[in-house]
Amino acid sequence: MLKDLSLEEYLEIVDSDAPTPGGGSVGALVGALGAALSRMLAHLSLNKKKFIEATQEQKEMFVTAANDIKHYKEMLIDGIDGDALSYQCVVTAYKIKDEFEIQRALKTSAFIALDIQKNALSALSRLIELVPLGNKNVLSDLVAGAILLQSCIEISFLNVQANAKLLIDEVDRHEFIIEGQRCIDEGKVFKEAILNAING
């Protein structure tokens, strides 16, 4: 499994003539890093005066957001392998020249790329809830996390497009593109909200 490799091993495979892992897998990794970096802020905020003196409701909102981000981080980690495996299925389908299998593999690959987009977007949408009680010394890391998550969304959309445009079913093709673009647009709004909240 790609996710079990060391960072150096993973980078060496990317920097080779192997077709996978490619942009989609790397994009999922970027998203997972963004989520992890955002949670770093959460970890470094729990023992600070601002958090300790907050209301129980504020604390629960903060912790719930951090836990949700962890869930999406784990989903993005799964996407590191999921994207690579789905691409291999597409290649195999083209080799056997079975149109049904080709279409099924393309649709699955587009779905996985869209799922990566959605998980990154879901994580990004929760970052704003970490700002009020967040350790001010690491708020820049939260911004970095937001940028990485948005990058993941945009990178994964490239795979959504690449697979969806080859689908024979026009409805499926249209829905994948529309939904993927929606993720990009909503992600931009959430990212800007983080920037505005931190920069005042």
PDB file of C-alpha atoms in Angstrom:
ATOM      1  CA  MET A   1       0.000   0.000   0.000  1.00  0.00           C
ATOM      2  CA  LEU A   2       1.269   3.454  -0.895  1.00  0.00           C
ATOM      3  CA  LYS A   3       0.149   4.910   2.415  1.00  0.00           C
ATOM      4  CA  ASP A   4       2.434   2.486   4.248  1.00  0.00           C
ATOM      5  CA  LEU A   5       5.564   3.698   2.464  1.00  0.00           C
ATOM      6  CA  SER A   6       7.996   6.126   4.032  1.00  0.00           C
ATOM      7  CA  LEU A   7       7.817   9.679   2.732  1.00  0.00           C
ATOM      8  CA  GLU A   8      11.094   9.219   0.876  1.00  0.00           C
ATOM      9  CA  GLU A   9       9.928   5.947  -0.707  1.00  0.00           C
ATOM     10  CA  TYR A  10       6.676   7.528  -1.855  1.00  0.00           C
ATOM     11  CA  LEU A  11       8.479  10.492  -3.391  1.00  0.00           C
ATOM     12  CA  GLU A  12      10.895   8.199  -5.206  1.00  0.00           C
ATOM     13  CA  ILE A  13       7.996   6.335  -6.837  1.00  0.00           C
ATOM     14  CA  VAL A  14       6.345   9.600  -7.859  1.00  0.00           C
ATOM     15  CA  ASP A  15       9.706  10.709  -9.275  1.00  0.00           C
ATOM     16  CA  SER A  16       9.947   7.714 -11.604  1.00  0.00           C
ATOM     17  CA  ASP A  17       8.507   6.336 -14.833  1.00  0.00           C
ATOM     18  CA  ALA A  18       5.759   4.499 -12.929  1.00  0.00           C
ATOM     19  CA  PRO A  19       2.300   5.790 -13.983  1.00  0.00           C
ATOM     20  CA  THR A  20       1.063   5.602 -10.400  1.00  0.00           C
ATOM     21  CA  PRO A  21       0.972   7.268  -7.985  1.00  0.00           C
ATOM     22  CA  GLY A  22       0.106  10.313 -10.064  1.00  0.00           C
ATOM     23  CA  GLY A  23      -1.605  13.626  -9.515  1.00  0.00           C
ATOM     24  CA  GLY A  24      -4.714  12.197  -7.903  1.00  0.00           C
ATOM     25  CA  SER A  25      -2.817  10.220  -5.296  1.00  0.00           C
ATOM     26  CA  VAL A  26      -0.503  13.143  -4.596  1.00  0.00           C
ATOM     27  CA  GLY A  27      -3.538  15.409  -4.333  1.00  0.00           C
ATOM     28  CA  ALA A  28      -5.074  13.156  -1.689  1.00  0.00           C
ATOM     29  CA  LEU A  29      -1.791  13.248   0.235  1.00  0.00           C
ATOM     30  CA  VAL A  30      -1.755  17.042   0.023  1.00  0.00           C
ATOM     31  CA  GLY A  31      -5.285  17.110   1.442  1.00  0.00           C
ATOM     32  CA  ALA A  32      -4.366  14.749   4.264  1.00  0.00           C
ATOM     33  CA  LEU A  33      -1.407  16.981   5.107  1.00  0.00           C
ATOM     34  CA  GLY A  34      -3.710  19.993   5.158  1.00  0.00           C
ATOM     35  CA  ALA A  35      -6.078  18.270   7.556  1.00  0.00           C
ATOM     36  CA  ALA A  36      -3.197  17.104   9.758  1.00  0.00           C
ATOM     37  CA  LEU A  37      -1.693  20.587   9.873  1.00  0.00           C
ATOM     38  CA  SER A  38      -5.058  22.013  10.886  1.00  0.00           C
ATOM     39  CA  ARG A  39      -5.335  19.493  13.693  1.00  0.00           C
ATOM     40  CA  MET A  40      -1.876  20.464  14.881  1.00  0.00           C
ATOM     41  CA  LEU A  41      -3.368  23.822  15.797  1.00  0.00           C
ATOM     42  CA  ALA A  42      -6.093  22.021  17.736  1.00  0.00           C
ATOM     43  CA  HIS A  43      -3.562  19.977  19.710  1.00  0.00           C
ATOM     44  CA  LEU A  44      -1.549  23.103  20.531  1.00  0.00           C
ATOM     45  CA  SER A  45      -4.626  24.993  21.728  1.00  0.00           C
ATOM     46  CA  LEU A  46      -6.054  22.627  24.345  1.00  0.00           C
ATOM     47  CA  ASN A  47      -3.787  23.730  27.197  1.00  0.00           C
ATOM     48  CA  LYS A  48      -3.984  27.447  26.454  1.00  0.00           C
ATOM     49  CA  LYS A  49      -5.794  29.929  28.667  1.00  0.00           C
ATOM     50  CA  LYS A  50      -8.251  30.886  25.934  1.00  0.00           C
ATOM     51  CA  PHE A  51      -9.438  27.286  25.605  1.00  0.00           C
ATOM     52  CA  ILE A  52      -9.412  26.533  29.337  1.00  0.00           C
ATOM     53  CA  GLU A  53     -11.557  29.583  30.106  1.00  0.00           C
ATOM     54  CA  ALA A  54     -14.010  29.010  27.239  1.00  0.00           C
ATOM     55  CA  THR A  55     -17.567  27.842  27.822  1.00  0.00           C
ATOM     56  CA  GLN A  56     -18.351  24.142  27.647  1.00  0.00           C
ATOM     57  CA  GLU A  57     -20.336  24.744  24.474  1.00  0.00           C
ATOM     58  CA  GLN A  58     -17.373  26.484  22.827  1.00  0.00           C
ATOM     59  CA  LYS A  59     -15.036  23.676  23.852  1.00  0.00           C
ATOM     60  CA  GLU A  60     -17.376  21.015  22.499  1.00  0.00           C
ATOM     61  CA  MET A  61     -17.694  22.833  19.174  1.00  0.00           C
ATOM     62  CA  PHE A  62     -13.910  23.065  18.897  1.00  0.00           C
ATOM     63  CA  VAL A  63     -13.293  19.414  19.782  1.00  0.00           C
ATOM     64  CA  THR A  64     -16.088  18.174  17.512  1.00  0.00           C
ATOM     65  CA  ALA A  65     -14.645  20.103  14.577  1.00  0.00           C
ATOM     66  CA  ALA A  66     -11.161  18.719  15.280  1.00  0.00           C
ATOM     67  CA  ASN A  67     -12.515  15.157  15.477  1.00  0.00           C
ATOM     68  CA  ASP A  68     -14.426  15.575  12.223  1.00  0.00           C
ATOM     69  CA  ILE A  69     -11.298  16.851  10.505  1.00  0.00           C
ATOM     70  CA  LYS A  70      -9.489  13.732  11.731  1.00  0.00           C
ATOM     71  CA  HIS A  71     -12.147  11.567  10.074  1.00  0.00           C
ATOM     72  CA  TYR A  72     -11.756  13.380   6.758  1.00  0.00           C
ATOM     73  CA  LYS A  73      -7.970  13.143   7.071  1.00  0.00           C
ATOM     74  CA  GLU A  74      -8.289   9.354   7.322  1.00  0.00           C
ATOM     75  CA  MET A  75     -10.565   9.284   4.274  1.00  0.00           C
ATOM     76  CA  LEU A  76      -8.027  11.327   2.329  1.00  0.00           C
ATOM     77  CA  ILE A  77      -5.260   8.930   3.367  1.00  0.00           C
ATOM     78  CA  ASP A  78      -7.360   6.105   1.897  1.00  0.00           C
ATOM     79  CA  GLY A  79      -7.614   8.160  -1.287  1.00  0.00           C
ATOM     80  CA  ILE A  80      -3.844   7.983  -1.754  1.00  0.00           C
ATOM     81  CA  ASP A  81      -4.214   4.316  -2.709  1.00  0.00           C
ATOM     82  CA  GLY A  82      -7.779   4.548  -3.961  1.00  0.00           C
ATOM     83  CA  ASP A  83      -6.870   6.894  -6.781  1.00  0.00           C
ATOM     84  CA  ALA A  84      -3.891   4.814  -7.882  1.00  0.00           C
ATOM     85  CA  LEU A  85      -5.908   1.582  -7.859  1.00  0.00           C
ATOM     86  CA  SER A  86      -8.769   3.121  -9.830  1.00  0.00           C
ATOM     87  CA  TYR A  87      -6.345   4.325 -12.504  1.00  0.00           C
ATOM     88  CA  GLN A  88      -4.885   0.829 -12.801  1.00  0.00           C
ATOM     89  CA  CYS A  89      -8.408  -0.518 -13.339  1.00  0.00           C
ATOM     90  CA  VAL A  90      -8.929   1.967 -16.170  1.00  0.00           C
ATOM     91  CA  VAL A  91      -5.668   0.888 -17.820  1.00  0.00           C
ATOM     92  CA  THR A  92      -6.613  -2.785 -17.493  1.00  0.00           C
ATOM     93  CA  ALA A  93     -10.047  -2.167 -19.001  1.00  0.00           C
ATOM     94  CA  TYR A  94      -8.530  -0.446 -22.030  1.00  0.00           C
ATOM     95  CA  LYS A  95      -6.066  -3.306 -22.493  1.00  0.00           C
ATOM     96  CA  ILE A  96      -8.831  -5.904 -22.730  1.00  0.00           C
ATOM     97  CA  LYS A  97     -10.841  -3.525 -24.970  1.00  0.00           C
ATOM     98  CA  ASP A  98     -14.117  -4.186 -23.184  1.00  0.00           C
ATOM     99  CA  GLU A  99     -16.277  -1.067 -23.550  1.00  0.00           C
ATOM    100  CA  PHE A 100     -18.525  -1.975 -20.629  1.00  0.00           C
ATOM    101  CA  GLU A 101     -15.518  -2.444 -18.347  1.00  0.00           C
ATOM    102  CA  ILE A 102     -13.928   0.747 -19.668  1.00  0.00           C
ATOM    103  CA  GLN A 103     -17.009   2.791 -18.853  1.00  0.00           C
ATOM    104  CA  ARG A 104     -17.361   1.187 -15.445  1.00  0.00           C
ATOM    105  CA  ALA A 105     -13.706   1.829 -14.618  1.00  0.00           C
ATOM    106  CA  LEU A 106     -13.889   5.439 -15.801  1.00  0.00           C
ATOM    107  CA  LYS A 107     -17.000   6.077 -13.733  1.00  0.00           C
ATOM    108  CA  THR A 108     -15.412   4.497 -10.652  1.00  0.00           C
ATOM    109  CA  SER A 109     -12.261   6.549 -11.126  1.00  0.00           C
ATOM    110  CA  ALA A 110     -14.269   9.760 -11.497  1.00  0.00           C
ATOM    111  CA  PHE A 111     -16.276   8.867  -8.397  1.00  0.00           C
ATOM    112  CA  ILE A 112     -13.135   8.283  -6.320  1.00  0.00           C
ATOM    113  CA  ALA A 113     -11.629  11.588  -7.461  1.00  0.00           C
ATOM    114  CA  LEU A 114     -14.873  13.371  -6.601  1.00  0.00           C
ATOM    115  CA  ASP A 115     -14.941  11.641  -3.222  1.00  0.00           C
ATOM    116  CA  ILE A 116     -11.450  12.977  -2.515  1.00  0.00           C
ATOM    117  CA  GLN A 117     -12.711  16.441  -3.418  1.00  0.00           C
ATOM    118  CA  LYS A 118     -15.681  16.096  -1.089  1.00  0.00           C
ATOM    119  CA  ASN A 119     -13.601  14.865   1.846  1.00  0.00           C
ATOM    120  CA  ALA A 120     -11.160  17.739   1.442  1.00  0.00           C
ATOM    121  CA  LEU A 121     -14.068  20.182   1.206  1.00  0.00           C
ATOM    122  CA  SER A 122     -15.700  18.733   4.316  1.00  0.00           C
ATOM    123  CA  ALA A 123     -12.457  19.126   6.266  1.00  0.00           C
ATOM    124  CA  LEU A 124     -11.954  22.646   4.944  1.00  0.00           C
ATOM    125  CA  SER A 125     -15.483  23.624   5.958  1.00  0.00           C
ATOM    126  CA  ARG A 126     -14.719  22.839   9.612  1.00  0.00           C
ATOM    127  CA  LEU A 127     -11.504  24.840   9.922  1.00  0.00           C
ATOM    128  CA  ILE A 128     -13.309  28.088  10.692  1.00  0.00           C
ATOM    129  CA  GLU A 129     -14.606  26.528  13.921  1.00  0.00           C
ATOM    130  CA  LEU A 130     -11.035  26.192  15.186  1.00  0.00           C
ATOM    131  CA  VAL A 131     -10.263  29.903  14.875  1.00  0.00           C
ATOM    132  CA  PRO A 132     -11.999  31.353  17.985  1.00  0.00           C
ATOM    133  CA  LEU A 133     -10.133  29.150  20.477  1.00  0.00           C
ATOM    134  CA  GLY A 134      -7.094  28.490  18.305  1.00  0.00           C
ATOM    135  CA  ASN A 135      -3.581  29.136  19.554  1.00  0.00           C
ATOM    136  CA  LYS A 136      -2.714  32.459  17.906  1.00  0.00           C
ATOM    137  CA  ASN A 137       0.923  31.423  17.491  1.00  0.00           C
ATOM    138  CA  VAL A 138      -0.003  28.680  15.016  1.00  0.00           C
ATOM    139  CA  LEU A 139      -2.917  30.276  13.165  1.00  0.00           C
ATOM    140  CA  SER A 140      -0.633  30.567  10.136  1.00  0.00           C
ATOM    141  CA  ASP A 141      -0.523  26.757  10.078  1.00  0.00           C
ATOM    142  CA  LEU A 142      -4.309  26.705   9.912  1.00  0.00           C
ATOM    143  CA  VAL A 143      -4.119  28.987   6.886  1.00  0.00           C
ATOM    144  CA  ALA A 144      -1.539  26.639   5.353  1.00  0.00           C
ATOM    145  CA  GLY A 145      -3.907  23.742   6.042  1.00  0.00           C
ATOM    146  CA  ALA A 146      -6.725  25.563   4.265  1.00  0.00           C
ATOM    147  CA  ILE A 147      -4.522  26.247   1.244  1.00  0.00           C
ATOM    148  CA  LEU A 148      -3.447  22.599   1.065  1.00  0.00           C
ATOM    149  CA  LEU A 149      -7.031  21.344   1.319  1.00  0.00           C
ATOM    150  CA  GLN A 150      -8.158  23.698  -1.442  1.00  0.00           C
ATOM    151  CA  SER A 151      -5.213  22.548  -3.559  1.00  0.00           C
ATOM    152  CA  CYS A 152      -6.367  18.954  -3.049  1.00  0.00           C
ATOM    153  CA  ILE A 153      -9.858  19.894  -4.225  1.00  0.00           C
ATOM    154  CA  GLU A 154      -8.523  21.519  -7.380  1.00  0.00           C
ATOM    155  CA  ILE A 155      -6.008  18.760  -8.146  1.00  0.00           C
ATOM    156  CA  SER A 156      -8.650  16.051  -7.744  1.00  0.00           C
ATOM    157  CA  PHE A 157     -10.990  17.919 -10.075  1.00  0.00           C
ATOM    158  CA  LEU A 158      -8.472  17.373 -12.859  1.00  0.00           C
ATOM    159  CA  ASN A 159      -9.054  13.623 -12.458  1.00  0.00           C
ATOM    160  CA  VAL A 160     -12.808  14.073 -12.270  1.00  0.00           C
ATOM    161  CA  GLN A 161     -12.669  15.904 -15.600  1.00  0.00           C
ATOM    162  CA  ALA A 162     -10.221  13.488 -17.228  1.00  0.00           C
ATOM    163  CA  ASN A 163     -12.431  10.484 -16.501  1.00  0.00           C
ATOM    164  CA  ALA A 164     -15.854  12.091 -16.817  1.00  0.00           C
ATOM    165  CA  LYS A 165     -15.226  13.498 -20.291  1.00  0.00           C
ATOM    166  CA  LEU A 166     -14.739   9.932 -21.569  1.00  0.00           C
ATOM    167  CA  LEU A 167     -18.080   8.707 -20.239  1.00  0.00           C
ATOM    168  CA  ILE A 168     -20.686   7.870 -22.848  1.00  0.00           C
ATOM    169  CA  ASP A 169     -23.558   8.687 -20.493  1.00  0.00           C
ATOM    170  CA  GLU A 170     -24.063  12.454 -20.866  1.00  0.00           C
ATOM    171  CA  VAL A 171     -25.987  12.728 -17.595  1.00  0.00           C
ATOM    172  CA  ASP A 172     -23.186  11.112 -15.599  1.00  0.00           C
ATOM    173  CA  ARG A 173     -20.582  13.191 -17.400  1.00  0.00           C
ATOM    174  CA  HIS A 174     -22.437  16.427 -16.675  1.00  0.00           C
ATOM    175  CA  GLU A 175     -23.136  15.570 -13.029  1.00  0.00           C
ATOM    176  CA  PHE A 176     -19.500  14.736 -12.266  1.00  0.00           C
ATOM    177  CA  ILE A 177     -18.273  18.010 -13.765  1.00  0.00           C
ATOM    178  CA  ILE A 178     -20.932  20.134 -12.069  1.00  0.00           C
ATOM    179  CA  GLU A 179     -20.360  18.529  -8.674  1.00  0.00           C
ATOM    180  CA  GLY A 180     -16.587  18.787  -8.957  1.00  0.00           C
ATOM    181  CA  GLN A 181     -16.768  22.462  -9.888  1.00  0.00           C
ATOM    182  CA  ARG A 182     -19.134  23.056  -6.971  1.00  0.00           C
ATOM    183  CA  CYS A 183     -16.503  21.653  -4.619  1.00  0.00           C
ATOM    184  CA  ILE A 184     -13.920  24.067  -6.002  1.00  0.00           C
ATOM    185  CA  ASP A 185     -16.227  27.063  -5.697  1.00  0.00           C
ATOM    186  CA  GLU A 186     -17.333  26.236  -2.153  1.00  0.00           C
ATOM    187  CA  GLY A 187     -13.757  25.500  -1.116  1.00  0.00           C
ATOM    188  CA  LYS A 188     -12.657  28.950  -2.248  1.00  0.00           C
ATOM    189  CA  VAL A 189     -15.320  30.508  -0.039  1.00  0.00           C
ATOM    190  CA  PHE A 190     -14.232  28.503   3.018  1.00  0.00           C
ATOM    191  CA  LYS A 191     -10.559  29.268   2.385  1.00  0.00           C
ATOM    192  CA  GLU A 192     -11.261  32.995   2.105  1.00  0.00           C
ATOM    193  CA  ALA A 193     -13.311  32.854   5.308  1.00  0.00           C
ATOM    194  CA  ILE A 194     -10.282  31.452   7.135  1.00  0.00           C
ATOM    195  CA  LEU A 195      -8.023  34.160   5.725  1.00  0.00           C
ATOM    196  CA  ASN A 196     -10.482  36.908   6.639  1.00  0.00           C
ATOM    197  CA  ALA A 197     -11.052  35.555  10.145  1.00  0.00           C
ATOM    198  CA  ILE A 198      -7.341  35.433  10.887  1.00  0.00           C
ATOM    199  CA  ASN A 199      -6.289  38.638   9.146  1.00  0.00           C
ATOM    200  CA  GLY A 200      -9.238  40.585  10.491  1.00  0.00           C
TER     201      GLY A 200
END
